[in-house]
mmCIF file of C-alpha atoms in Angstrom:
data_model
loop_
_atom_site.group_PDB
_atom_site.id
_atom_site.type_symbol
_atom_site.label_atom_id
_atom_site.label_comp_id
_atom_site.label_asym_id
_atom_site.label_seq_id
_atom_site.Cartn_x
_atom_site.Cartn_y
_atom_site.Cartn_z
ATOM 1 C CA MET A 11 52.983 -279.200 -24.510
ATOM 2 C CA PRO A 12 56.316 -280.549 -23.221
ATOM 3 C CA ALA A 13 57.952 -278.848 -20.277
ATOM 4 C CA PRO A 14 60.989 -276.666 -20.941
ATOM 5 C CA ALA A 15 64.336 -278.290 -20.262
ATOM 6 C CA SER A 16 65.066 -275.784 -17.502
ATOM 7 C CA THR A 17 61.925 -276.851 -15.611
ATOM 8 C CA VAL A 18 62.848 -280.519 -15.813
ATOM 9 C CA LYS A 19 66.454 -279.809 -14.850
ATOM 10 C CA ALA A 20 65.408 -277.707 -11.861
ATOM 11 C CA SER A 21 63.018 -280.423 -10.686
ATOM 12 C CA LEU A 22 65.705 -283.089 -10.977
ATOM 13 C CA LEU A 23 68.154 -280.946 -9.034
ATOM 14 C CA TRP A 24 65.628 -280.355 -6.251
ATOM 15 C CA GLY A 25 65.115 -284.113 -6.125
ATOM 16 C CA VAL A 26 68.854 -284.648 -5.716
ATOM 17 C CA ILE A 27 68.958 -281.991 -2.996
ATOM 18 C CA GLY A 28 66.082 -283.686 -1.167
ATOM 19 C CA GLY A 29 67.704 -287.116 -1.306
ATOM 20 C CA LEU A 30 71.091 -285.852 -0.173
ATOM 21 C CA SER A 31 69.495 -283.828 2.620
ATOM 22 C CA PHE A 32 67.858 -286.976 3.933
ATOM 23 C CA LEU A 33 71.195 -288.795 3.887
ATOM 24 C CA VAL A 34 72.798 -285.944 5.859
ATOM 25 C CA LEU A 35 69.995 -286.061 8.425
ATOM 26 C CA ILE A 36 70.223 -289.827 8.856
ATOM 27 C CA GLN A 37 74.010 -289.567 9.224
ATOM 28 C CA GLY A 38 73.555 -286.977 11.972
ATOM 29 C CA TYR A 39 71.024 -289.247 13.669
ATOM 30 C CA GLU A 40 73.499 -292.118 13.633
ATOM 31 C CA LEU A 41 76.268 -289.912 15.016
ATOM 32 C CA LEU A 42 74.117 -288.620 17.883
ATOM 33 C CA THR A 43 72.633 -291.980 18.845
ATOM 34 C CA ASP A 44 74.054 -295.457 19.124
ATOM 35 C CA GLN A 45 71.502 -296.830 16.708
ATOM 36 C CA GLY A 46 72.417 -297.708 13.163
ATOM 37 C CA VAL A 47 70.240 -297.779 10.075
ATOM 38 C CA ALA A 48 70.693 -300.416 7.396
ATOM 39 C CA LEU A 49 72.337 -299.208 4.206
ATOM 40 C CA ALA A 50 69.472 -300.468 2.047
ATOM 41 C CA VAL A 51 66.955 -298.561 4.173
ATOM 42 C CA LYS A 52 69.022 -295.365 3.962
ATOM 43 C CA PHE A 53 69.270 -295.403 0.197
ATOM 44 C CA GLY A 54 65.736 -296.683 -0.309
ATOM 45 C CA VAL A 55 64.213 -293.854 1.703
ATOM 46 C CA ALA A 56 66.635 -291.337 0.157
ATOM 47 C CA ALA A 57 65.505 -292.442 -3.312
ATOM 48 C CA LEU A 58 61.863 -292.106 -2.267
ATOM 49 C CA VAL A 59 62.504 -288.614 -0.870
ATOM 50 C CA ALA A 60 64.334 -287.648 -4.067
ATOM 51 C CA VAL A 61 61.473 -288.818 -6.278
ATOM 52 C CA LEU A 62 58.841 -287.104 -4.135
ATOM 53 C CA ALA A 63 60.833 -283.858 -4.021
ATOM 54 C CA GLY A 64 61.381 -283.880 -7.774
ATOM 55 C CA VAL A 65 57.781 -284.701 -8.644
ATOM 56 C CA SER A 66 56.329 -282.187 -6.200
ATOM 57 C CA THR A 67 58.671 -279.480 -7.483
ATOM 58 C CA TYR A 68 57.687 -280.232 -11.060
ATOM 59 C CA THR A 69 53.953 -280.236 -10.356
ATOM 60 C CA LEU A 70 53.901 -277.174 -8.086
ATOM 61 C CA GLN A 71 56.403 -274.990 -9.926
ATOM 62 C CA GLU A 72 53.883 -273.040 -12.013
ATOM 63 C CA ARG A 73 51.590 -272.466 -9.052
ATOM 64 C CA LEU A 74 54.403 -271.257 -6.811
ATOM 65 C CA GLN A 75 55.773 -268.933 -9.486
ATOM 66 C CA ALA A 76 52.327 -267.408 -9.976
ATOM 67 C CA GLU A 77 51.950 -266.813 -6.226
ATOM 68 C CA ASN A 78 55.412 -265.261 -5.974
ATOM 69 C CA GLU A 79 54.787 -262.908 -8.898
ATOM 70 C CA SER A 80 51.561 -261.593 -7.382
ATOM 71 C CA ALA A 81 53.164 -260.892 -3.988
#
């Protein structure tokens, strides 16, 4: 059974939020220290974080909703 469009959309948005959050954190790190991070590393890790956040949100969404409804 295919997932509803709202589930997929929510998972994609959480992935975007995860990737952008990593970029904000790495920018803060660079501002507070004198060390720089290569652009390719920044976007590579941000893409990895985005994929992991999106996939984990998609796979855990039903379980988390069930736990929240019973509380």
